[in-house]
Tab-separated table of C-alpha atoms and ligand atoms in Angstrom:
chain	number	residue	atom	x	y	z
U	9	MET	CA	-33.780	5.894	-47.228
U	10	ASN	CA	-36.035	8.323	-45.425
U	11	TYR	CA	-33.389	10.899	-44.593
U	12	PRO	CA	-30.822	12.965	-46.424
U	13	VAL	CA	-27.281	11.617	-46.237
U	14	TRP	CA	-24.534	13.813	-44.866
U	15	GLU	CA	-21.880	13.354	-47.445
U	16	MET	CA	-18.388	12.984	-46.050
U	17	LEU	CA	-17.059	10.835	-48.838
U	18	SER	CA	-13.405	11.300	-48.105
U	19	THR	CA	-13.451	10.627	-44.376
U	20	GLY	CA	-16.659	8.659	-43.873
U	21	GLY	CA	-19.015	9.728	-41.092
U	22	GLY	CA	-18.244	6.627	-39.059
U	23	LEU	CA	-14.759	7.907	-38.377
U	24	LEU	CA	-16.143	11.092	-36.862
U	25	ILE	CA	-18.466	9.100	-34.602
U	26	ALA	CA	-15.570	6.837	-33.629
U	27	ILE	CA	-13.335	9.749	-32.568
U	28	VAL	CA	-15.978	11.569	-30.525
U	29	SER	CA	-17.244	8.402	-28.871
U	30	ALA	CA	-13.788	7.051	-28.067
U	31	ILE	CA	-13.083	10.174	-26.028
U	32	HIS	CA	-16.540	10.165	-24.501
U	33	VAL	CA	-16.572	6.552	-23.313
U	34	TYR	CA	-13.163	6.899	-21.722
U	35	ILE	CA	-14.451	9.795	-19.646
U	36	ALA	CA	-17.993	8.486	-19.128
U	37	HIS	CA	-16.791	5.212	-17.586
U	38	PHE	CA	-14.481	7.200	-15.365
U	39	ALA	CA	-17.502	9.268	-14.289
U	40	VAL	CA	-18.935	6.025	-12.861
U	41	GLY	CA	-15.898	4.175	-11.480
U	42	GLY	CA	-14.292	7.433	-10.389
U	43	GLY	CA	-17.417	8.263	-8.382
U	44	LEU	CA	-16.969	5.074	-6.401
U	45	PHE	CA	-13.285	5.940	-6.018
U	46	LEU	CA	-14.213	9.298	-4.476
U	47	VAL	CA	-16.489	8.047	-1.693
U	48	TRP	CA	-14.498	4.907	-1.051
U	49	THR	CA	-11.273	6.829	-0.620
U	50	GLU	CA	-12.924	9.559	1.444
U	51	ARG	CA	-14.360	6.921	3.785
U	52	LYS	CA	-10.983	5.196	3.955
U	53	SER	CA	-9.250	8.449	4.863
U	54	TYR	CA	-11.699	8.974	7.774
U	55	ALA	CA	-11.408	5.374	8.938
U	56	GLU	CA	-7.617	5.636	8.950
U	57	ASN	CA	-7.757	9.122	10.369
U	58	ASN	CA	-5.522	10.344	7.574
U	59	PRO	CA	-6.187	14.044	6.823
U	60	THR	CA	-3.574	14.212	4.051
U	61	MET	CA	-5.489	11.508	2.227
U	62	THR	CA	-8.718	13.460	2.729
U	63	GLU	CA	-6.947	16.471	1.265
U	64	TYR	CA	-5.826	14.377	-1.708
U	65	ILE	CA	-9.318	13.117	-2.487
U	66	LYS	CA	-10.667	16.634	-2.296
U	67	LYS	CA	-8.157	17.727	-4.934
U	68	HIS	CA	-8.962	14.655	-6.988
U	69	THR	CA	-12.652	15.659	-6.856
U	70	ARG	CA	-11.817	18.942	-8.584
U	71	PHE	CA	-10.015	17.087	-11.375
U	72	PHE	CA	-12.931	14.653	-11.574
U	73	LEU	CA	-15.552	17.401	-11.666
U	74	LEU	CA	-13.858	19.415	-14.399
U	75	LEU	CA	-13.106	16.445	-16.585
U	76	THR	CA	-16.444	14.634	-16.381
U	77	MET	CA	-18.724	17.646	-16.315
U	78	VAL	CA	-16.984	19.668	-19.006
U	79	LEU	CA	-15.266	17.321	-21.444
U	80	GLY	CA	-17.515	14.347	-20.605
U	81	ALA	CA	-20.753	16.251	-21.017
U	82	MET	CA	-19.562	18.052	-24.153
U	83	THR	CA	-18.517	14.868	-25.918
U	84	GLY	CA	-21.779	13.224	-24.803
U	85	VAL	CA	-23.769	15.899	-26.591
U	86	GLY	CA	-21.235	15.556	-29.413
U	87	ILE	CA	-22.214	11.921	-29.867
U	88	TRP	CA	-25.867	12.879	-30.250
U	89	LEU	CA	-24.920	15.517	-32.796
U	90	THR	CA	-22.704	13.236	-34.845
U	91	ILE	CA	-24.954	10.168	-34.813
U	92	SER	CA	-28.015	12.185	-35.755
U	93	ALA	CA	-26.129	13.753	-38.652
U	94	VAL	CA	-24.454	10.550	-39.834
U	95	HIS	CA	-27.161	7.976	-38.977
U	96	PRO	CA	-30.488	9.808	-38.701
U	97	GLY	CA	-32.502	6.618	-39.285
U	98	VAL	CA	-31.084	4.670	-36.380
U	99	THR	CA	-31.030	7.741	-34.129
U	100	SER	CA	-34.745	8.154	-34.713
U	101	LEU	CA	-35.330	4.456	-34.013
U	102	MET	CA	-33.382	4.640	-30.753
U	103	ILE	CA	-35.235	7.719	-29.585
U	104	HIS	CA	-38.700	6.483	-30.500
U	105	ASN	CA	-38.287	3.071	-28.956
U	106	PHE	CA	-36.646	4.169	-25.768
U	107	VAL	CA	-38.149	7.553	-24.936
U	108	PHE	CA	-38.825	6.564	-21.348
U	109	ALA	CA	-35.320	5.138	-20.920
U	110	TRP	CA	-33.702	8.331	-22.207
U	111	ALA	CA	-35.924	10.425	-19.988
U	112	SER	CA	-34.872	8.383	-16.945
U	113	GLU	CA	-31.262	8.659	-18.014
U	114	TRP	CA	-31.521	12.431	-18.109
U	115	VAL	CA	-33.012	12.430	-14.636
U	116	PHE	CA	-30.034	10.422	-13.380
U	117	PHE	CA	-27.689	12.730	-15.199
U	118	THR	CA	-29.253	15.761	-13.538
U	119	VAL	CA	-28.875	14.051	-10.155
U	120	GLU	CA	-25.221	13.406	-11.007
U	121	ILE	CA	-24.560	17.055	-11.801
U	122	ALA	CA	-26.339	18.310	-8.691
U	123	THR	CA	-24.765	15.847	-6.261
U	124	LEU	CA	-21.282	16.227	-7.695
U	125	LEU	CA	-21.442	20.001	-7.349
U	126	ILE	CA	-22.711	19.653	-3.783
U	127	TYR	CA	-20.048	17.037	-3.048
U	128	TYR	CA	-17.274	19.274	-4.292
U	129	TYR	CA	-18.404	22.564	-2.761
U	130	THR	CA	-19.309	21.155	0.651
U	131	PHE	CA	-16.172	19.047	1.090
U	132	GLY	CA	-14.967	19.641	4.656
U	133	LYS	CA	-17.963	21.879	5.401
U	134	MET	CA	-20.673	19.290	5.818
U	135	SER	CA	-20.761	16.520	8.405
U	136	ARG	CA	-18.659	13.577	7.232
U	137	GLN	CA	-21.583	11.214	7.229
U	138	ASN	CA	-23.818	13.414	5.137
U	139	HIS	CA	-21.000	14.190	2.773
U	140	LEU	CA	-20.389	10.499	2.193
U	141	LYS	CA	-24.111	10.041	1.575
U	142	ILE	CA	-24.004	12.668	-1.163
U	143	GLY	CA	-21.058	10.819	-2.681
U	144	TRP	CA	-22.975	7.545	-2.652
U	145	ILE	CA	-25.999	9.165	-4.299
U	146	TYR	CA	-23.711	10.516	-7.008
U	147	PHE	CA	-22.253	7.070	-7.619
U	148	ALA	CA	-25.675	5.366	-7.655
U	149	ALA	CA	-27.020	7.874	-10.196
U	150	ALA	CA	-23.898	7.576	-12.356
U	151	TRP	CA	-24.057	3.785	-12.310
U	152	LEU	CA	-27.776	3.765	-13.146
U	153	SER	CA	-27.142	6.000	-16.136
U	154	LEU	CA	-24.497	3.488	-17.254
U	155	VAL	CA	-27.059	0.689	-16.844
U	156	ILE	CA	-29.602	2.469	-19.034
U	157	ILE	CA	-27.266	3.637	-21.767
U	158	ASN	CA	-25.581	0.270	-21.880
U	159	ALA	CA	-28.981	-1.435	-22.148
U	160	ILE	CA	-29.720	0.597	-25.265
U	161	ILE	CA	-26.267	0.082	-26.740
U	162	SER	CA	-26.322	-3.660	-26.078
U	163	PHE	CA	-29.782	-3.760	-27.667
U	164	MET	CA	-28.201	-2.775	-30.983
U	165	LEU	CA	-26.055	-5.900	-31.046
U	166	THR	CA	-28.531	-8.303	-29.427
U	167	PRO	CA	-32.103	-6.989	-29.762
U	168	GLY	CA	-33.381	-10.488	-28.909
U	169	ASP	CA	-37.164	-10.867	-28.866
U	170	TRP	CA	-37.645	-7.181	-29.604
U	171	VAL	CA	-37.238	-7.884	-33.319
U	172	LYS	CA	-40.577	-9.733	-33.168
U	173	THR	CA	-42.392	-8.066	-30.278
U	174	LYS	CA	-41.071	-4.457	-30.507
U	175	ASN	CA	-41.643	-4.445	-26.754
U	176	PHE	CA	-39.739	-1.803	-24.760
U	177	TRP	CA	-38.623	-4.218	-22.048
U	178	ASP	CA	-37.604	-6.938	-24.502
U	179	GLY	CA	-35.309	-4.389	-26.100
U	180	LEU	CA	-33.918	-3.057	-22.858
U	181	ILE	CA	-33.397	-6.324	-20.987
U	182	ASN	CA	-31.858	-7.991	-24.018
U	183	PRO	CA	-29.555	-11.065	-24.150
U	184	SER	CA	-26.284	-9.150	-23.682
U	185	PHE	CA	-27.673	-6.618	-21.196
U	186	LEU	CA	-26.474	-8.310	-18.012
U	187	PRO	CA	-22.998	-9.476	-19.042
U	188	SER	CA	-22.240	-6.140	-20.696
U	189	THR	CA	-23.472	-4.160	-17.676
U	190	LEU	CA	-21.191	-6.125	-15.367
U	191	PHE	CA	-18.342	-5.959	-17.864
U	192	ARG	CA	-18.616	-2.184	-18.183
U	193	THR	CA	-18.919	-1.756	-14.416
U	194	ALA	CA	-15.649	-3.618	-13.970
U	195	LEU	CA	-14.069	-1.492	-16.710
U	196	ALA	CA	-15.279	1.652	-14.962
U	197	VAL	CA	-13.611	0.582	-11.710
U	198	MET	CA	-10.408	-0.171	-13.577
U	199	LEU	CA	-10.414	3.281	-15.166
U	200	ALA	CA	-10.817	4.861	-11.735
U	201	GLY	CA	-7.401	3.400	-10.917
U	202	LEU	CA	-5.805	4.564	-14.181
U	203	TYR	CA	-7.112	8.103	-13.667
U	204	GLY	CA	-6.173	7.937	-9.991
U	205	TYR	CA	-2.518	7.471	-10.956
U	206	LEU	CA	-2.563	10.812	-12.766
U	207	THR	CA	-3.350	12.745	-9.604
U	208	SER	CA	-1.489	10.459	-7.159
U	209	ILE	CA	1.888	10.903	-8.836
U	210	ASN	CA	1.685	14.649	-8.191
U	211	LEU	CA	1.546	14.204	-4.424
U	212	LYS	CA	4.500	15.923	-2.700
U	213	ASP	CA	4.397	13.699	0.372
U	214	GLU	CA	6.340	10.644	-0.739
U	215	SER	CA	4.830	8.134	1.620
U	216	LEU	CA	1.282	9.188	0.756
U	217	ARG	CA	2.196	9.068	-2.913
U	218	ARG	CA	3.394	5.480	-2.615
U	219	THR	CA	0.295	4.528	-0.624
U	220	MET	CA	-2.072	6.079	-3.157
U	221	VAL	CA	-0.293	4.644	-6.190
U	222	ARG	CA	-0.429	1.169	-4.665
U	223	TYR	CA	-4.070	1.747	-3.790
U	224	CYS	CA	-4.790	2.745	-7.417
U	225	SER	CA	-3.044	-0.405	-8.641
U	226	ARG	CA	-5.551	-2.443	-6.677
U	227	TRP	CA	-8.362	-0.614	-8.480
U	228	VAL	CA	-6.802	-1.537	-11.803
U	229	VAL	CA	-6.031	-5.173	-11.043
U	230	LEU	CA	-8.936	-6.437	-8.919
U	231	PRO	CA	-11.764	-5.836	-11.457
U	232	LEU	CA	-10.090	-8.464	-13.626
U	233	ILE	CA	-11.914	-11.047	-11.485
U	234	VAL	CA	-15.186	-9.736	-12.939
U	235	LEU	CA	-13.873	-8.686	-16.325
U	236	ILE	CA	-12.726	-12.118	-17.496
U	237	PRO	CA	-15.868	-14.180	-16.766
U	238	THR	CA	-18.284	-11.452	-17.885
U	239	GLY	CA	-16.254	-10.803	-21.033
U	240	TRP	CA	-16.458	-14.483	-21.834
U	241	TRP	CA	-20.197	-14.560	-21.074
U	242	TYR	CA	-20.675	-11.479	-23.260
U	243	LEU	CA	-19.023	-13.260	-26.193
U	244	GLU	CA	-21.260	-16.286	-25.630
U	245	VAL	CA	-24.523	-14.372	-25.995
U	246	ILE	CA	-23.813	-12.314	-29.113
U	247	PRO	CA	-24.936	-13.569	-32.551
U	248	PRO	CA	-22.669	-16.403	-33.828
U	249	ALA	CA	-21.805	-14.437	-36.979
U	250	ALA	CA	-20.613	-11.511	-34.855
U	251	ARG	CA	-18.559	-13.831	-32.646
U	252	GLU	CA	-16.979	-15.394	-35.699
U	253	MET	CA	-16.061	-11.996	-37.075
U	254	ILE	CA	-14.376	-11.173	-33.765
U	255	SER	CA	-12.611	-14.421	-33.008
U	256	GLY	CA	-11.644	-15.950	-36.305
U	257	GLY	CA	-12.139	-13.299	-38.928
U	258	VAL	CA	-9.664	-11.410	-41.057
U	259	LEU	CA	-11.520	-8.092	-40.907
U	260	ASP	CA	-11.037	-5.148	-38.561
U	261	PRO	CA	-13.185	-6.483	-35.634
U	262	ALA	CA	-10.754	-9.390	-35.273
U	263	TYR	CA	-7.782	-7.050	-35.594
U	264	PHE	CA	-8.984	-4.760	-32.810
U	265	ALA	CA	-10.117	-7.685	-30.657
U	266	ASN	CA	-6.431	-8.593	-30.590
U	267	TRP	CA	-5.643	-5.141	-29.275
U	268	VAL	CA	-8.013	-5.735	-26.376
U	269	LEU	CA	-6.545	-9.168	-25.838
U	270	TYR	CA	-2.940	-7.916	-25.666
U	271	LEU	CA	-3.471	-4.538	-24.035
U	272	THR	CA	-5.356	-5.919	-21.024
U	273	PRO	CA	-2.487	-8.044	-19.641
U	274	ILE	CA	0.010	-5.289	-20.484
U	275	ILE	CA	-2.033	-2.823	-18.414
U	276	ILE	CA	-2.324	-5.310	-15.552
U	277	ILE	CA	1.430	-5.928	-15.541
U	278	GLY	CA	2.009	-2.165	-15.740
U	279	ALA	CA	-0.229	-1.684	-12.704
U	280	LEU	CA	1.736	-4.282	-10.759
U	281	VAL	CA	4.993	-2.557	-11.691
U	282	MET	CA	3.499	0.770	-10.557
U	283	ALA	CA	3.031	-0.738	-7.103
U	284	ALA	CA	6.762	-1.440	-6.837
U	285	ARG	CA	9.266	1.122	-5.508
U	286	LEU	CA	10.064	3.056	-8.650
U	287	PRO	CA	11.830	6.396	-9.049
U	288	LEU	CA	9.268	9.186	-9.413
U	289	SER	CA	10.156	10.025	-13.029
U	290	MET	CA	9.670	6.424	-14.100
U	291	GLN	CA	6.450	6.172	-12.173
U	292	SER	CA	5.112	9.322	-13.821
U	293	ALA	CA	6.004	8.116	-17.290
U	294	LEU	CA	4.400	4.748	-16.617
U	295	ALA	CA	1.235	6.387	-15.264
U	296	VAL	CA	0.830	8.414	-18.467
U	297	GLY	CA	1.688	5.387	-20.594
U	298	LEU	CA	-0.918	3.238	-18.863
U	299	PHE	CA	-3.498	5.982	-19.237
U	300	ILE	CA	-2.906	6.061	-23.000
U	301	LEU	CA	-2.955	2.258	-23.271
U	302	GLY	CA	-6.243	2.273	-21.349
U	303	PHE	CA	-7.661	4.707	-23.881
U	304	LEU	CA	-6.549	2.536	-26.785
U	305	GLY	CA	-7.897	-0.638	-25.157
U	306	MET	CA	-11.252	0.919	-24.385
U	307	GLY	CA	-11.511	2.409	-27.883
U	308	ALA	CA	-10.638	-0.961	-29.405
U	309	PHE	CA	-13.317	-2.705	-27.328
U	310	GLU	CA	-16.006	-0.253	-28.438
U	311	TYR	CA	-14.837	-0.483	-32.031
U	312	VAL	CA	-15.088	-4.273	-31.964
U	313	ARG	CA	-18.573	-4.111	-30.470
U	314	GLU	CA	-19.708	-1.572	-33.060
U	315	THR	CA	-18.266	-3.322	-36.103
U	316	SER	CA	-19.102	-6.898	-35.133
U	317	ARG	CA	-22.780	-6.218	-35.727
U	318	ARG	CA	-22.131	-5.603	-39.401
U	319	PRO	CA	-24.009	-5.407	-41.679
U	320	TYR	CA	-26.587	-4.207	-39.180
U	321	VAL	CA	-26.902	-1.207	-36.895
U	322	VAL	CA	-29.693	-2.997	-35.046
U	323	TYR	CA	-29.086	-6.701	-35.475
U	324	ASP	CA	-31.585	-8.569	-37.641
U	325	HIS	CA	-33.603	-5.397	-38.034
U	326	MET	CA	-31.876	-2.373	-39.576
U	327	TYR	CA	-28.852	-2.380	-41.872
U	328	SER	CA	-25.975	0.095	-41.598
U	329	ASN	CA	-27.328	2.046	-44.538
U	330	GLY	CA	-30.619	2.599	-42.709
U	331	LEU	CA	-32.618	0.097	-44.745
U	332	LEU	CA	-34.823	-2.295	-42.776
U	333	LYS	CA	-34.317	-6.008	-43.330
U	334	ASP	CA	-38.008	-6.361	-44.167
U	335	GLN	CA	-37.802	-3.705	-46.844
U	336	VAL	CA	-35.183	-5.362	-49.047
U	337	ALA	CA	-37.531	-7.493	-51.169
U	338	GLN	CA	-39.822	-4.606	-51.908
U	339	SER	CA	-36.973	-2.231	-52.546
U	340	ARG	CA	-35.479	-4.665	-55.075
U	341	GLU	CA	-38.712	-4.633	-56.996
U	342	GLN	CA	-39.402	-0.950	-56.722
U	343	GLY	CA	-35.822	0.299	-57.011
U	344	VAL	CA	-33.860	2.167	-54.372
U	345	LEU	CA	-34.001	5.519	-56.105
U	346	THR	CA	-37.788	5.420	-56.345
U	347	ALA	CA	-38.113	4.532	-52.670
U	348	ALA	CA	-35.559	7.005	-51.301
U	349	ARG	CA	-36.933	10.382	-50.349
U	350	TRP	CA	-33.851	12.568	-50.708
U	351	VAL	CA	-32.538	11.917	-54.217
U	352	LYS	CA	-32.546	14.019	-57.363
U	353	THR	CA	-32.534	11.061	-59.749
U	354	THR	CA	-35.547	8.801	-59.560
U	355	GLN	CA	-35.447	7.444	-63.129
U	356	ILE	CA	-32.085	6.453	-64.592
U	357	ASN	CA	-31.458	7.494	-68.214
U	358	ASP	CA	-28.449	8.091	-70.483
U	359	GLN	CA	-27.902	11.617	-69.228
U	360	ASN	CA	-27.987	11.100	-65.485
U	361	GLN	CA	-26.065	7.848	-65.036
U	362	GLU	CA	-23.148	9.382	-63.218
U	363	GLN	CA	-25.374	11.274	-60.820
U	364	ALA	CA	-27.529	8.200	-60.236
U	365	GLY	CA	-24.437	6.101	-59.518
U	366	ARG	CA	-23.201	8.698	-57.095
U	367	GLU	CA	-26.555	8.805	-55.318
U	368	LEU	CA	-26.733	5.017	-55.111
U	369	PHE	CA	-23.263	4.895	-53.605
U	370	ARG	CA	-24.220	7.579	-51.128
U	371	LEU	CA	-27.405	5.800	-50.084
U	372	LEU	CA	-26.109	2.248	-49.914
U	373	CYS	CA	-22.388	2.190	-49.358
U	374	VAL	CA	-21.218	5.390	-47.705
U	375	SER	CA	-22.190	4.219	-44.203
U	376	CYS	CA	-19.209	1.825	-44.361
U	377	HIS	CA	-17.003	2.960	-47.255
U	378	SER	CA	-15.253	6.261	-47.766
U	379	MET	CA	-14.161	7.392	-51.195
U	380	GLY	CA	-10.474	8.167	-51.170
U	381	GLY	CA	-10.471	8.507	-47.367
U	382	PRO	CA	-8.864	6.609	-44.517
U	383	ARG	CA	-11.822	4.407	-43.650
U	384	ASN	CA	-12.481	1.291	-45.770
U	385	ASP	CA	-11.779	3.170	-49.001
U	386	ILE	CA	-13.980	1.901	-51.826
U	387	LEU	CA	-11.366	2.965	-54.393
U	388	VAL	CA	-8.860	0.611	-52.791
U	389	GLN	CA	-11.452	-2.186	-52.657
U	390	THR	CA	-12.365	-1.817	-56.318
U	391	LYS	CA	-8.835	-1.466	-57.644
U	392	SER	CA	-8.363	-3.513	-60.830
U	393	MET	CA	-11.996	-4.620	-60.794
U	394	ASP	CA	-14.187	-4.351	-63.854
U	395	GLN	CA	-17.954	-4.115	-64.106
U	396	ALA	CA	-18.398	-7.900	-64.145
U	397	ASP	CA	-16.368	-8.308	-60.915
U	398	LEU	CA	-18.418	-5.657	-59.188
U	399	LEU	CA	-21.701	-7.158	-60.308
U	400	LYS	CA	-20.586	-10.507	-58.945
U	401	ILE	CA	-19.733	-8.915	-55.606
U	402	MET	CA	-23.063	-7.125	-55.403
U	403	GLN	CA	-24.767	-10.434	-56.115
U	404	THR	CA	-23.106	-12.013	-53.076
U	405	MET	CA	-23.529	-9.070	-50.693
U	406	GLY	CA	-25.525	-10.200	-47.667
U	407	GLY	CA	-24.896	-13.844	-48.606
U	408	LYS	CA	-21.340	-15.060	-48.936
U	409	ARG	CA	-20.228	-11.515	-48.198
U	410	ALA	CA	-22.157	-11.390	-44.952
U	411	TYR	CA	-20.343	-8.263	-43.711
U	412	MET	CA	-22.294	-6.185	-46.235
U	413	PRO	CA	-26.082	-5.745	-46.481
U	414	PRO	CA	-27.766	-7.381	-49.469
U	415	PHE	CA	-27.908	-5.113	-52.485
U	416	PRO	CA	-31.424	-3.704	-52.281
U	417	GLY	CA	-31.735	-2.196	-55.774
U	418	ASN	CA	-32.941	-3.480	-59.137
U	419	GLU	CA	-30.726	-4.728	-62.001
U	420	LEU	CA	-30.425	-1.323	-63.667
U	421	GLU	CA	-29.324	0.255	-60.396
U	422	LYS	CA	-26.779	-2.490	-59.928
U	423	THR	CA	-25.122	-1.874	-63.299
U	424	THR	CA	-25.330	1.888	-62.881
U	425	LEU	CA	-23.515	1.721	-59.549
U	426	ALA	CA	-20.955	-0.725	-60.918
U	427	ASP	CA	-20.250	1.563	-63.908
U	428	TYR	CA	-19.926	4.564	-61.626
U	429	LEU	CA	-17.417	2.791	-59.380
U	430	VAL	CA	-15.366	1.477	-62.315
U	431	LYS	CA	-15.144	5.006	-63.743
U	432	LYS	CA	-14.172	6.480	-60.350
U	433	THR	CA	-11.473	3.921	-59.657
U	434	PRO	CA	-8.099	5.198	-60.836
I	511	HEC	C1	-22.085	-2.684	-43.355
I	511	HEC	C2	-20.967	-2.065	-43.935
I	511	HEC	C3	-20.808	-2.096	-45.446
I	511	HEC	C4	-21.647	-1.600	-46.396
I	511	HEC	C5	-22.980	-0.894	-46.182
I	511	HEC	C6	-21.008	-1.826	-47.653
I	511	HEC	N1	-19.813	-2.459	-47.476
I	511	HEC	FE1	-18.533	-3.049	-48.930
I	511	HEC	N2	-17.318	-3.851	-47.538
I	511	HEC	C7	-17.506	-3.797	-46.184
I	511	HEC	C8	-16.418	-4.471	-45.529
I	511	HEC	C9	-16.236	-4.623	-44.028
I	511	HEC	C10	-15.561	-4.942	-46.540
I	511	HEC	C11	-14.268	-5.724	-46.391
I	511	HEC	C12	-13.131	-4.785	-46.159
I	511	HEC	C13	-11.799	-5.512	-46.059
I	511	HEC	O1	-11.603	-6.516	-46.718
I	511	HEC	O2	-10.979	-4.999	-45.313
I	511	HEC	C14	-16.157	-4.536	-47.789
I	511	HEC	C15	-15.594	-4.819	-49.019
I	511	HEC	C16	-16.107	-4.391	-50.240
I	511	HEC	C17	-15.526	-4.684	-51.540
I	511	HEC	C18	-14.285	-5.521	-51.812
I	511	HEC	C19	-14.658	-6.972	-52.017
I	511	HEC	C20	-14.825	-7.711	-50.727
I	511	HEC	O3	-15.867	-8.322	-50.525
I	511	HEC	O4	-13.916	-7.670	-49.884
I	511	HEC	C21	-16.323	-4.079	-52.466
I	511	HEC	C22	-16.141	-4.092	-53.968
I	511	HEC	C23	-17.383	-3.417	-51.759
I	511	HEC	N3	-17.227	-3.627	-50.410
I	511	HEC	C24	-18.379	-2.680	-52.334
I	511	HEC	C25	-19.482	-2.161	-51.667
I	511	HEC	C26	-20.552	-1.470	-52.340
I	511	HEC	C27	-20.632	-1.204	-53.819
I	511	HEC	C28	-21.436	-1.112	-51.354
I	511	HEC	C29	-22.748	-0.389	-51.513
I	511	HEC	C30	-23.682	-0.985	-52.436
I	511	HEC	C31	-20.917	-1.603	-50.097
I	511	HEC	N4	-19.718	-2.216	-50.331
I	511	HEC	C32	-21.548	-1.434	-48.872
I	511	HEC	C33	-18.560	-3.211	-45.516
I	511	HEC	C34	-19.645	-2.632	-46.137
């Protein structure tokens, strides 16, 4: 309401956020779990007095550094860019409420960059002990940045007491904070194994290759011990309506929850097969396949988490279209177009109905519906509907149709939007 809307009617801004963030999270979790993989493997290579393994982990560090610091950092900034363009209201809320958390996160991120560069450039030049210490500092900083960012992300689904108190710590240490932190930590460790395959399969020395691939399989399989109970705990603490949408619903959160449910055992079985004596070509193909499945599984998990909080962006507080829950009653009285700051039409008359309808759709619906695009196309939803059908649907938005926010406009705005959509629908 308070910001202009970036109109991407055909694709829907959400899709853009989804693409950038899917890539980012897959790298960002690797930046954490992979950091542990680096020091752990380096230490192991010293303990076993295995210089070829030390050489391997040094090469892996280069891969790690380039991927996390270039693509990871770029997509991280990309998320800020896309969310602030697509959802300025919630971006502002997140920044204003958690300034200190973001500031700390940036400190940790700076420590990550510095220690990773030192770790890479001093490999083999510094005393082993000090080098391992640098590695541990990197991992600690990376994990702490996961803790903070995850706290803020989990806040959006389960803001808990914050909704009443608006207290910084209530928001940060929210009901799903702990299970999701543990869950993501386990995921990060798992990813370290999946990424580890990619470099291990290139090893010329066959016996080292087999050792490293088997070692990576352990990284993929063992976190399951944490993943299952914390995943279950996570589901227990989220709002019942969100859980229902995930477990028993017919909408996309339930669909993608199934992806997570089926992909996880497939990846685990794949990792066990990797540990067997396979021909190199098969092993390479499987490593790439598992890497892609990991990406799909991770993306599906994030998608489920993001969409299960519908119709909110911050549960019980702010709706997807940026309207606050507390503002609905007033907005119904006053009218959306009068309240919104970035509209051309404030009074609807005979001449401007089409423009008013378009602006109402942009303000209230475009955060979830595209028009003629791939994401939840409104033209598909309204096919063969007339004005009366649409009015009935708008009446039940936020009630029976709990996946949509309540319609916050007055009666004239309701009919204007309905007319606009009926005219648009082929
Ligand atoms: C929070 C996201 C969200 C917002 C905002 C939203 N919708 Fe929806 N809408 C959905 C979802 C999810 C569905 C169900 C899609 C499906 O069935 O696959 C849906 C379905 C519909 C349908 C089909 C009937 C039904 O209930 O399945 C209509 C019509 C519709 N929306 C209109 C609107 C209009 C008009 C607006 C703006 C005033 C709007 N929506 C805003 C998420 C949203």
